[in-house]
Structure formats: structure tokens, C-alpha cells
Short mmCIF file of C-alpha atoms and ligand atoms in Angstrom, two decimals:
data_model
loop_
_atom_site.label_atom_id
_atom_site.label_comp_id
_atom_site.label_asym_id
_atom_site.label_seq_id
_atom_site.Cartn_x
_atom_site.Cartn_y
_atom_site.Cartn_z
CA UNK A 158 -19.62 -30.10 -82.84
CA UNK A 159 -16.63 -28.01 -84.07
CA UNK A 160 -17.68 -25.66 -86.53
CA UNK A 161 -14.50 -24.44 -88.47
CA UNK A 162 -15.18 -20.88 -89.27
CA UNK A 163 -12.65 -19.33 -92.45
CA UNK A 164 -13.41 -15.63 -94.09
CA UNK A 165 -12.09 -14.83 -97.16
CA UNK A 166 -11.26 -11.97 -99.33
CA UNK A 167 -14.05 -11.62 -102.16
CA UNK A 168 -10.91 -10.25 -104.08
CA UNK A 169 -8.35 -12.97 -103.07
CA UNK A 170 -10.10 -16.01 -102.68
CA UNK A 171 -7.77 -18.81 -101.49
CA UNK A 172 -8.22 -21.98 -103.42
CA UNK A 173 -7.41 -24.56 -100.99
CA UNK A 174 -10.08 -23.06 -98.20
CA UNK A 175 -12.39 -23.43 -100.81
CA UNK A 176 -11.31 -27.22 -102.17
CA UNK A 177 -11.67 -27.72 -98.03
CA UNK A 178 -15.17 -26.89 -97.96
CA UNK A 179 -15.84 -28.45 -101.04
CA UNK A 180 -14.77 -31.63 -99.35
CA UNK A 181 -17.02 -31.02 -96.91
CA UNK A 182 -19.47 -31.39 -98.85
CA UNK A 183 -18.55 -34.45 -101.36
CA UNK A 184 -18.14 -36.36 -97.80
CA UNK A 185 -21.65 -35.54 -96.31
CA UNK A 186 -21.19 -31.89 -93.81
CA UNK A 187 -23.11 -28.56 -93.99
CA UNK A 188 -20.96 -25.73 -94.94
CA UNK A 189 -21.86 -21.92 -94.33
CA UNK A 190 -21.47 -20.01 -97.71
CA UNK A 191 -22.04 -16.80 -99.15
CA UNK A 192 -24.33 -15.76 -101.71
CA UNK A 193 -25.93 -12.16 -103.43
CA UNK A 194 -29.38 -13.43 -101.81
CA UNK A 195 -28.48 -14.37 -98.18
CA UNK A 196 -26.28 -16.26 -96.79
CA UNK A 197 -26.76 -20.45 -97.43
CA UNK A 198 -26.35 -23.80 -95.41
CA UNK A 199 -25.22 -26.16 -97.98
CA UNK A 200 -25.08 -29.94 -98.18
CA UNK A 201 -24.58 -32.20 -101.16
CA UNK A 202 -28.17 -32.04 -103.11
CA UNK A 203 -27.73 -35.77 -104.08
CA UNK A 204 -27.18 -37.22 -100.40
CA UNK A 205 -30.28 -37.67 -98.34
CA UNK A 206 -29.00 -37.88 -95.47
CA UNK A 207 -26.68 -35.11 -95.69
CA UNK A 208 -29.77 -32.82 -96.78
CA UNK A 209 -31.48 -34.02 -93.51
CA UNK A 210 -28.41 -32.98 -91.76
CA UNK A 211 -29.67 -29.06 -92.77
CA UNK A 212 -33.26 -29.56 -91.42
CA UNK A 213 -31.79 -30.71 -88.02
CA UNK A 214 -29.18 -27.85 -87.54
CA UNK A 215 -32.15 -25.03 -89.08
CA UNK A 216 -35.03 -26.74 -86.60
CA UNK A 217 -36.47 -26.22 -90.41
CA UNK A 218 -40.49 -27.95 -90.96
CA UNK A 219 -39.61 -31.09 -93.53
CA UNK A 220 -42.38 -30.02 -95.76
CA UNK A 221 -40.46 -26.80 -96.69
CA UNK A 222 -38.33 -27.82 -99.65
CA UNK A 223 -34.97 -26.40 -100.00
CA UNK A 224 -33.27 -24.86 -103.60
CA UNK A 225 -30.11 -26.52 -105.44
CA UNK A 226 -27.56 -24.12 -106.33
CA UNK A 227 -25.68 -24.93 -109.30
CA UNK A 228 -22.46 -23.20 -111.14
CA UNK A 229 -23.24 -25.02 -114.88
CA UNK A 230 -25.77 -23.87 -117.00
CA UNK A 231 -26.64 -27.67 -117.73
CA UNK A 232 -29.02 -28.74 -115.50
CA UNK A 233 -30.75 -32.05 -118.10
CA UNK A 234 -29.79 -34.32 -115.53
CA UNK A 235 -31.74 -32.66 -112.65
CA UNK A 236 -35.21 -32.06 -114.42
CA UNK A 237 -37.54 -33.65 -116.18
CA UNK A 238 -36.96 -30.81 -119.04
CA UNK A 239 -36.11 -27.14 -119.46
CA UNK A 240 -39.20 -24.79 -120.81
CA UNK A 241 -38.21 -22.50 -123.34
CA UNK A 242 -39.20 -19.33 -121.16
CA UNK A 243 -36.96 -20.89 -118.20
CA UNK A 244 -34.08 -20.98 -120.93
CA UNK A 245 -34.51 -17.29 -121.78
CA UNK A 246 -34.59 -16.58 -117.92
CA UNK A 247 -31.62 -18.14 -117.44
CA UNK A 248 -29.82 -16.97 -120.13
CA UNK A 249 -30.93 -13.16 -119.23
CA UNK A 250 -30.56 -13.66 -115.13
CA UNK A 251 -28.51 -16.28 -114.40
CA UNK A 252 -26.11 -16.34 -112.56
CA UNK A 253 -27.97 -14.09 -110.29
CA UNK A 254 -30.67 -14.02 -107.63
CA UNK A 255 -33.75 -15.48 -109.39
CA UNK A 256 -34.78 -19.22 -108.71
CA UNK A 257 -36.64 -21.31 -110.99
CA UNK A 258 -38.92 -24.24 -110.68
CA UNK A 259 -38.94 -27.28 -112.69
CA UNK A 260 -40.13 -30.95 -112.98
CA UNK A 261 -37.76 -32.62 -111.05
CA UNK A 262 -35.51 -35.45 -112.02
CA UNK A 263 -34.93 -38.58 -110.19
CA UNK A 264 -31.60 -38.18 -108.82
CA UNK A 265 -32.93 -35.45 -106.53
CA UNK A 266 -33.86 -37.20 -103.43
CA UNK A 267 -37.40 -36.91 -102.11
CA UNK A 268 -35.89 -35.21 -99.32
CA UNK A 269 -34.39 -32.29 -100.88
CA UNK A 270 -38.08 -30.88 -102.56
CA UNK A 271 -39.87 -31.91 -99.25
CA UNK A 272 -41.52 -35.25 -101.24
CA UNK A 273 -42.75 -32.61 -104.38
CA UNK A 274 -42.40 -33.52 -107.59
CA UNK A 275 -40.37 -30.41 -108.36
CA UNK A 276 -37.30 -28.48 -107.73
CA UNK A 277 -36.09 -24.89 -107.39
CA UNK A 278 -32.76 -24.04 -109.24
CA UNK A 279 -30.57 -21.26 -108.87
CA UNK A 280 -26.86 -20.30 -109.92
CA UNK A 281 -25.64 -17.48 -107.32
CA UNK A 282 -23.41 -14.78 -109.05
CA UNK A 283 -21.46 -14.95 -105.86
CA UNK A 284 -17.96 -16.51 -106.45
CA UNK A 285 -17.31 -18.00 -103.59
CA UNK A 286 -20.69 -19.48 -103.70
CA UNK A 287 -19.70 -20.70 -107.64
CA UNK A 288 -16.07 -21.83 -106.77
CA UNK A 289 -17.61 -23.54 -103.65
CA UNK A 290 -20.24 -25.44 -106.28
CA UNK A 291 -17.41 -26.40 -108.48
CA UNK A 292 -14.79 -27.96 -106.14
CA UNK A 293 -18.02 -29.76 -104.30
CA UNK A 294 -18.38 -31.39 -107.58
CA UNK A 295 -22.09 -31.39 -107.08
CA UNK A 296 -25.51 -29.73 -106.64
CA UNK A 297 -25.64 -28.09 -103.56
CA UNK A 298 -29.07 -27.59 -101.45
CA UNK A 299 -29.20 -24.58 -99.38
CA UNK A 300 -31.94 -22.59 -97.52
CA UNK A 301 -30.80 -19.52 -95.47
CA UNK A 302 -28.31 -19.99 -93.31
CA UNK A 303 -30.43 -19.06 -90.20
CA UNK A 304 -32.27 -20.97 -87.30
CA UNK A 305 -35.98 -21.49 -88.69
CA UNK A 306 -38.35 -18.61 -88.63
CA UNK A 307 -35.46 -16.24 -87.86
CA UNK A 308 -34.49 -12.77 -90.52
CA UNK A 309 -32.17 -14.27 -93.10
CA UNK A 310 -27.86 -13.71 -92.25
CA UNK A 311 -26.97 -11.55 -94.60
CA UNK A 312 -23.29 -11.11 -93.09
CA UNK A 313 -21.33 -13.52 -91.78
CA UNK A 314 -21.61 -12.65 -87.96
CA UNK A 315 -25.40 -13.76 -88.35
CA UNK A 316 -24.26 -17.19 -89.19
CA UNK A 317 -21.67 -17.60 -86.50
CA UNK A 318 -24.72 -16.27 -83.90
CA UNK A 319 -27.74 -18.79 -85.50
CA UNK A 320 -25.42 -22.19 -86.19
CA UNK A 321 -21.73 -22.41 -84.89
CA UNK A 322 -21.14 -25.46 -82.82
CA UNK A 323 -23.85 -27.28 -85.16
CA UNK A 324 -22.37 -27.60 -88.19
CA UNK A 325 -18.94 -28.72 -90.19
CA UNK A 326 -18.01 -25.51 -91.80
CA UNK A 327 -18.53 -21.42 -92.27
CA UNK A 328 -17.25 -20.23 -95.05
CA UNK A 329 -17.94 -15.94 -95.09
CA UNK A 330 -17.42 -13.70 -97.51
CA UNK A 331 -18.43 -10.00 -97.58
CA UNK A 332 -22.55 -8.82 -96.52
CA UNK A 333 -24.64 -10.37 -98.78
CA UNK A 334 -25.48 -7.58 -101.92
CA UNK A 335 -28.87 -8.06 -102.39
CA UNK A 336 -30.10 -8.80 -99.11
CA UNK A 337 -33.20 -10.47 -99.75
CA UNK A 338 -34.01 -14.19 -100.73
CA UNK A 339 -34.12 -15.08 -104.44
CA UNK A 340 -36.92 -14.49 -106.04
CA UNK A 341 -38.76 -18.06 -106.90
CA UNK A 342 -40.50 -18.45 -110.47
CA UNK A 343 -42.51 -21.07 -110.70
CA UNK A 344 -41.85 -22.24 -114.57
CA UNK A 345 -44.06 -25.58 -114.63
CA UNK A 346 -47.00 -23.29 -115.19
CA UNK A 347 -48.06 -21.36 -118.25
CA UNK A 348 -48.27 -18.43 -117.39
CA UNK A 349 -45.16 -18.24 -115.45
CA UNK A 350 -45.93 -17.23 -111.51
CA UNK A 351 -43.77 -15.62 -109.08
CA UNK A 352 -43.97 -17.59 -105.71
CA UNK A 353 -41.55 -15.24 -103.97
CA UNK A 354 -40.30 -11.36 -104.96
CA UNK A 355 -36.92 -11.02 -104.84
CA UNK A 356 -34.48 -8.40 -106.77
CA UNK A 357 -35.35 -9.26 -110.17
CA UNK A 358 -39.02 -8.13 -110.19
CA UNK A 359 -42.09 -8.83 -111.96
CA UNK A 360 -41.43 -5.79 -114.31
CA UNK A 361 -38.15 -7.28 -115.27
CA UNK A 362 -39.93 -10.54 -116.03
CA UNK A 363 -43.06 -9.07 -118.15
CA UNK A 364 -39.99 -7.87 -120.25
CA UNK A 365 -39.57 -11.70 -121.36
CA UNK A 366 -42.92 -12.78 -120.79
CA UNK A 367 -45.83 -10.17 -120.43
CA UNK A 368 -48.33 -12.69 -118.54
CA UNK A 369 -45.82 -13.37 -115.77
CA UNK A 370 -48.61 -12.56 -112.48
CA UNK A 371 -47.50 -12.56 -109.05
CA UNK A 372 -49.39 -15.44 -106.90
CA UNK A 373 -52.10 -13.38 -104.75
CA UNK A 374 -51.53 -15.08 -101.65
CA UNK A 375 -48.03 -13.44 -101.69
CA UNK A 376 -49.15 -10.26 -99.99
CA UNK A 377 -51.84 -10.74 -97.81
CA UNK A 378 -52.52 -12.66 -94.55
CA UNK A 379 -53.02 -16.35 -95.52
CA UNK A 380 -56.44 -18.21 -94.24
CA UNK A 381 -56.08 -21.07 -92.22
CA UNK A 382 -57.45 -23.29 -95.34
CA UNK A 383 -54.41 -22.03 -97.49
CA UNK A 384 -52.93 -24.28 -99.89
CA UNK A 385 -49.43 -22.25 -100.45
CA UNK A 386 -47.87 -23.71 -103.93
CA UNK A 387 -44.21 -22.93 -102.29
CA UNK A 388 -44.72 -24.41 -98.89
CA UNK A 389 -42.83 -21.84 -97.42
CA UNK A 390 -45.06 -19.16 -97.86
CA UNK A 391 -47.19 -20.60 -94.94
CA UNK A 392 -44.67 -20.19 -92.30
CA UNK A 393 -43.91 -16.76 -89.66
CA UNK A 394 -40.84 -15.98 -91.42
CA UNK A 395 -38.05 -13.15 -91.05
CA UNK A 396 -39.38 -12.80 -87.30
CA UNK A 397 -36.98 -10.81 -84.91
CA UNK A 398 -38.20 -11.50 -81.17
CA UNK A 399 -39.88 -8.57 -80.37
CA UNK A 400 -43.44 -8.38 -82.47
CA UNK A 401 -43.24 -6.00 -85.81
CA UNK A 402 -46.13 -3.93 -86.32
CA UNK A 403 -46.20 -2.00 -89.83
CA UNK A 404 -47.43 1.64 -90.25
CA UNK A 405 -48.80 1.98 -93.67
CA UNK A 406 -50.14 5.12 -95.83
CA UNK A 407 -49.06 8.86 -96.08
CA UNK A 408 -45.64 9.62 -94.77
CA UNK A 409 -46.56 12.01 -92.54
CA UNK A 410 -49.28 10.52 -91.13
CA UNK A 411 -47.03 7.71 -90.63
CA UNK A 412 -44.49 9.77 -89.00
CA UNK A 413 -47.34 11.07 -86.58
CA UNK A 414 -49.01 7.27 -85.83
CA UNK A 415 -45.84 6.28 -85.02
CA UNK A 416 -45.20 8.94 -82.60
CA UNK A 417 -48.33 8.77 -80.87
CA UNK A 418 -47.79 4.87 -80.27
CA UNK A 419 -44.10 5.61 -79.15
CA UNK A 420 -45.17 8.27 -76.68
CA UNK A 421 -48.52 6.18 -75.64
CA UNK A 422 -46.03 3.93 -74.50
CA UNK A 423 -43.34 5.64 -72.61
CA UNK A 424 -42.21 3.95 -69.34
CA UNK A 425 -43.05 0.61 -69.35
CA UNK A 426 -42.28 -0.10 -73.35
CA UNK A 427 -38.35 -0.10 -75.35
CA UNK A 428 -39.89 0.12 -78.68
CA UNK A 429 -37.37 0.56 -81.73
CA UNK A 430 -38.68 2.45 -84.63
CA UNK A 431 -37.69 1.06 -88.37
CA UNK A 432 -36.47 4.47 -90.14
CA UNK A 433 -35.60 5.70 -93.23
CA UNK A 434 -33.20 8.99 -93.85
CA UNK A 435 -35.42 11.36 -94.49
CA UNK A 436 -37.70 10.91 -92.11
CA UNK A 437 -35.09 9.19 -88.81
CA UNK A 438 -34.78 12.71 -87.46
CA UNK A 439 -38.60 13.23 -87.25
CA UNK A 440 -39.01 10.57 -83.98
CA UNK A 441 -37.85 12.18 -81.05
CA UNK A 442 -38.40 8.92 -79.03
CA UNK A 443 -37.77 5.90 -78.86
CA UNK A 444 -34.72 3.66 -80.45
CA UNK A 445 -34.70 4.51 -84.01
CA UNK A 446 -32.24 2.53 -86.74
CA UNK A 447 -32.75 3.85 -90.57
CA UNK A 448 -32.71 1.08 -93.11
CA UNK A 449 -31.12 3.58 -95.85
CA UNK A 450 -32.54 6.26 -98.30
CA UNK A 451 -36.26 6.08 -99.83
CA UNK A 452 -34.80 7.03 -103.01
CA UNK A 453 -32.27 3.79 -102.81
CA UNK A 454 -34.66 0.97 -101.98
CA UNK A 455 -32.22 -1.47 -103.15
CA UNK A 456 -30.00 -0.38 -99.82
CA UNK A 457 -33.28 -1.35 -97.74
CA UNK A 458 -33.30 -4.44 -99.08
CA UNK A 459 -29.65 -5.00 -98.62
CA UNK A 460 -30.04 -3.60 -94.93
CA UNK A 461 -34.00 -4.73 -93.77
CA UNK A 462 -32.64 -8.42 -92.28
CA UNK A 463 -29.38 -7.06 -90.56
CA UNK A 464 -31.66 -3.91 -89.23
CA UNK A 465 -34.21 -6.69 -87.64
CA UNK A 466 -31.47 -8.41 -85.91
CA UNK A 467 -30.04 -5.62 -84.47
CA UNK A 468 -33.54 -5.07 -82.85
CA UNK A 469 -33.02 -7.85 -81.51
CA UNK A 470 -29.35 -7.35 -79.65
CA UNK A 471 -30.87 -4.48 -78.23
CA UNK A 472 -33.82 -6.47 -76.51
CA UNK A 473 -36.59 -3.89 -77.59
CA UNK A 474 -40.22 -4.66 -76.77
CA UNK A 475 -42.21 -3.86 -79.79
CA UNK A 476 -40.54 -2.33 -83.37
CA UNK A 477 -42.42 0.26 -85.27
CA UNK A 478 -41.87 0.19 -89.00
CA UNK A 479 -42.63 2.49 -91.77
CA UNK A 480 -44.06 0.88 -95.11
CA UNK A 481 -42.82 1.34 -98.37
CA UNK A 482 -44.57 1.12 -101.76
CA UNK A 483 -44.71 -2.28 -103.73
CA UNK A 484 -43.26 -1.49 -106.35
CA UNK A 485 -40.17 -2.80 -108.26
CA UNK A 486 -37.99 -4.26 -105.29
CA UNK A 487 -40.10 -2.63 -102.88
CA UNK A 488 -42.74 -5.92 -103.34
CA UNK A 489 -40.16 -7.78 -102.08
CA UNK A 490 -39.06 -5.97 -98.69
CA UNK A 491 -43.21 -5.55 -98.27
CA UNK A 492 -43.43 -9.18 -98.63
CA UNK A 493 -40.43 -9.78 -96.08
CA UNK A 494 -42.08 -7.20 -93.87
CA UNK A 495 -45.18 -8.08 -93.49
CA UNK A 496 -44.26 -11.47 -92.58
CA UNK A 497 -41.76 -10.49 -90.11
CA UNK A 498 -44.42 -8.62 -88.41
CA UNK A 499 -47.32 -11.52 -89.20
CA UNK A 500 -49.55 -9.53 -91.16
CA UNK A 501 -49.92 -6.46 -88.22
CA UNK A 502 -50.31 -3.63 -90.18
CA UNK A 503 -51.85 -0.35 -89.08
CA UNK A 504 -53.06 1.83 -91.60
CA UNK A 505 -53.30 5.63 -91.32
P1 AMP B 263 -35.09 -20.46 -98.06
O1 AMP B 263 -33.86 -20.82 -98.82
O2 AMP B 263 -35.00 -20.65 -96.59
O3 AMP B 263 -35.54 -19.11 -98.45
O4 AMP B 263 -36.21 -21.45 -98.55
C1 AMP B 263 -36.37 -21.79 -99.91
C2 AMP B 263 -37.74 -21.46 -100.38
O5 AMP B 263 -37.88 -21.94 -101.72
C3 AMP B 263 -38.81 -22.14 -99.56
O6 AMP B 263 -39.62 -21.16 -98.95
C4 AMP B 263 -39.60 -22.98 -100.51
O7 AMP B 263 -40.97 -22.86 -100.29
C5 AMP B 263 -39.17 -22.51 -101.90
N1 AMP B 263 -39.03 -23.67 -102.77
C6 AMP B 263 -37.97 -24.48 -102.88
N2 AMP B 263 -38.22 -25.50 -103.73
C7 AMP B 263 -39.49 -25.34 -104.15
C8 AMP B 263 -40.36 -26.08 -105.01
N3 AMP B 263 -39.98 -27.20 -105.60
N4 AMP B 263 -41.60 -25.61 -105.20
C9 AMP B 263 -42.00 -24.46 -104.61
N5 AMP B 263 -41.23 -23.74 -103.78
C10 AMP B 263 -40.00 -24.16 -103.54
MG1 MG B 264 -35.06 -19.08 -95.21
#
């Protein structure tokens, strides 16, 4: 297939590429966008078959529902009904990179939620993600834009590497801001549960509701009876090729592990080490990429995805990465760590 591949100035965005795309969509094709979170694969949210178009081009399990990004705060006609704490979410975070989970309507085909009764909502502050919305005319379903069980695109050149030639349209923007996946609230619950961290954490939450609990299978190595409430939580996600193994505990015994293993290894092992600035000068071996300051963990979020595919253009054996503490946003790149490197986590 011809994929038609258009970037466009964040700060200039040209109405008729847009209204192009948007066609695209009314008439059934998967268009590339970007978003805050990652970038998305869109199709129309209402067409069935166009949404089974997405799990074809991602190789994506059909039991791993997808979320419907919207530009209109009016979302009756898409859910059973709106709970008042989901209103006050949305009016505090919306647009912005939280997704919420409702009762689902029934013009949202079975397809679209993987055959559950619910859906996952989100309106992206991006604006070429909202104009793209708006001149589609309608819902649009989107997972990341990547090939299944790959780290999440986060710039356009990801995209173009995991999907042109299998899809309609790319549509890029700038690198994604946030970096990480939106995080997922599940609102059909009381208390509210976070099924995913993302950039708006659970602090932020308890500041609307105070019983809002992160769901413990989040963190820690599922059993092979798990029963995930988002199905995607059972799948190796965010996985570069080479295997991840995390170091976890003191930074400078850390710093130490790490060298031992690198040195341990010399000669018959390319291992890349996951860095941070203070501490990338401390490896003397050994391929070593920092994903940004410890005192900016936002940057690590916006840079953790792009860092693990770089890994992976470099053909390294085995990476090496340093932990961070779960905390505020830092819950969120743990989570996305640990299940790029399946749980393998030594700690010193
Ligand atoms: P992705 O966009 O690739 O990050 O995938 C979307 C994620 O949202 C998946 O991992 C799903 O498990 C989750 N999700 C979407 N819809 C629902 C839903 N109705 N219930 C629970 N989780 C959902
Ligand atoms: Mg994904």
C-alpha cells in the first residue's frame, strides 16, 4: 500500500492536509497522527471494519481494546452515562493525557472495546490531533502508532519505521511532549482505579478524589492466573529487541552492579547502558545513552521510548538500566520499564 506521509508545522498547521486526513478517515483508512501521549493509528471509532483495519496493520491481540479520542466535551451519545467524578476529571484534565473509562454506548462497535462492555475516552491537547478529530467528523480509535509489543513512536520517524507501506496516511507533527501513554482511569468503579500511570498521577487525582488507588497488579510481575481489568496490562509491552534488565536500589550501588555486569561481559556482549546525567560519565564501558536529568523526570518520560529504540538501531545485546523512584511521573516510566524489560529486575 501507499502510505502518504505529510509533516506539518505545530505553529502553521495547513487546513487542507488536515481536511485530507480527515477524509481518510470518514471513508474507512488509518491515518498516523500526533498526540501529547504517543503517537496514534486512527480509524473512524464507529466503522468496524475500519477499526479492524488497525489490528491488522499493529499485528495487535483482538482482546486488547483500543481508546476513542474525541475533540467535544459531549460524549452522551457514546456512554451509557457520565459519573460526576469523571465530569470533574474532565473538566480539570481534559484536553490532556488522562483516559477515562465508561459504560459504553451502543454505537461503539464491539470491535473497538475488544467485545467489553466499556470504553476508554480521551481528548488529546494536541492540535493536530483535535483539528484531525474535527474535520473526521467522528470519534476516532487509536492505540499507539507502533507494531504490537514494540516502545511507543513518540516522533514521527518511529511511525514511518513500524507502519509505512501498511497504511493510508501519516500525518507528523513535532516529538510527542509527554512521552508516555495516557494514563487510564477506570471511572465505572467507586473508588476510582488507575489501570495505567501516565503524566497526570495518582497525587493529582487524590486532589479530586482522595480514595483514587492504583490497581496492584500495575507494578509487579503478573501470575499466569491474572485476570488484568485493562487487557493490556497482560501483554510484553514497550519491548526493544535486545532483553532489558533493570538495576534497582542505591545509586551507587547501581552504578557499581552495572559495571561489574558490563565488564563481566566484555568480548563477546554489546550491552547499552540506560543513563541518566549525573551519573552517564560514571560507566566507562559499554554504549551508554542518558535519558535526561534525575531532577527533570518529566524529560525521561518524554525521552524513555525514543532512548529504547535507539538501542535498538544500534543492535546491542543486552541494555542495562538504572531505576528510578515511583513517585509522581516516575510510577509511570517504572511501569513502562519494567515491562519493557519483563519484570527482570536486579536489586542491589
Ligand atoms: P494503547 O493505545 O496501545 O496504549 O492501548 C490502549 C490501552 O487502553 C490498552 O492497553 C487497553 O487495555 C486500555 N483500554 C482501552 N479501552 C479500555 C477499556 N474499555 N477497559 C480497560 N482498558 C481499556
Ligand atoms: Mg500501545
Amino acid at each position: 500500500m501507499n502510505t502518504k506521509i505529510v509533516i506539518l508545522d505545530e505553529d502553521n498547521i495547513e487546513q487542507n492536509i488536515v481536511n485530507e486526513a480527515g477524509l481518510v478517515i470518514r471513508e474507512g483508512g488509518l491515518v498516523v497522527f500526533p498526540t501529547e501521549t504517543v503517537y496514534g493509528l486512527g480509524a473512524n471509532a464507529l466503522d468496524s471494519i475500519a477499526v479492524g483495519k488497525i489490528f491488522k496493520a499493529k499485528g495487535r491481540p483482538q482482546d486488547n481494546p483500543l481508546i476513542v479520542h474525541v475533540s467535544d466535551f459531549n460524549i452522551d451519545h457514546l456512554v451509557k452515562e457520565v459519573p460526576r467524578i469523571a465530569k470533574k476529571i474532565m473538566n480539570m484534565y481534559w484536553p490532556g493525557p488522562i483516559t477515562l473509562i465508561f459504560n459504553k454506548s451502543n454505537i461503539i462497535p464491539s470491535v473497538t472495546c475488544a467485545g467489553l462492555d466499556t470504553v476508554g475516552i480521551r481528548m488529546p491537547s494536541n492540535i493536530i490531533a483535535r483539528k484531525l478529530i474535527e474535520a473526521a467528523g467522528t470519534p476516532i480509535a487509536a492505540p499507539s502508532a507502533n507494531i504490537s509489543g514494540r516502545p511507543s513512536p513518540t516522533d514521527v520517524e518511529s511511525c514511518i519505521e513500524d507502519l509505512s507501506g501498511k497504511i493510508d496516511y501519516i500525518l507528523g507533527g513535532d516529538k510527542s511532549e509527554v512521552g508516555l501513554e495516557s494514563t487510564i482511569v477506570d471511572c465505572t468503579c467507586t473508588p476510582i482505579c488507575i489501570l495505567r500511570p501516565g503524566a497526570i498521577t495518582v497525587e493529582m487525582l487524590r486532589e479530586i478524589d482522595d480514595k483514587v488507588y492504583i490497581d496492584k497488579s500495575i507494578m509487579s510481575k503478573p501470575n499466569k492466573d491474572f485476570k488484568p481489568k485493562a487487557p493490556g496490562m497482560k501483554y510484553r509491552h514497550y519491548a526493544p529487541k535486545a532483553p532489558v534488565k533493570i538495576i534497582c536500589g542505591d545509586l551507587t550501588k547501581t552504578i557499581a552492579k552495572i559495571n561489574e555486569i558490563v565488564q563481566t561481559s566484555i568480548g563477546n556482549k554489546k550491552i547499552g547502558i540506560m543513563a541518566t546525567d549525573e551519573t552517564k560519565d560514571k560507566y566507562p564501558y559499554g554504549t551508554v545513552i542518558s535519558l535526561g536529568s534525575r531532577k527533570k523526570l518529566d524529560s525521561v518520560g518524554r525521552n524513555l521510548f525514543e532512548v529504547l529504540r535507539s538501542f535498538d538501531a544500534i543492535d546491542v545485546d543486552l541494555i542495562l538500566s538504572e531505576a528510578f523512584e515511583e513517585m509522581g511521573i516516575g510510577v509511570a516510566i517504572m511501569n513502562r520499564l519494567k515491562k519493557s524489560a519483563g519484570f527482570d529486575i536486579i536489586y542491589v
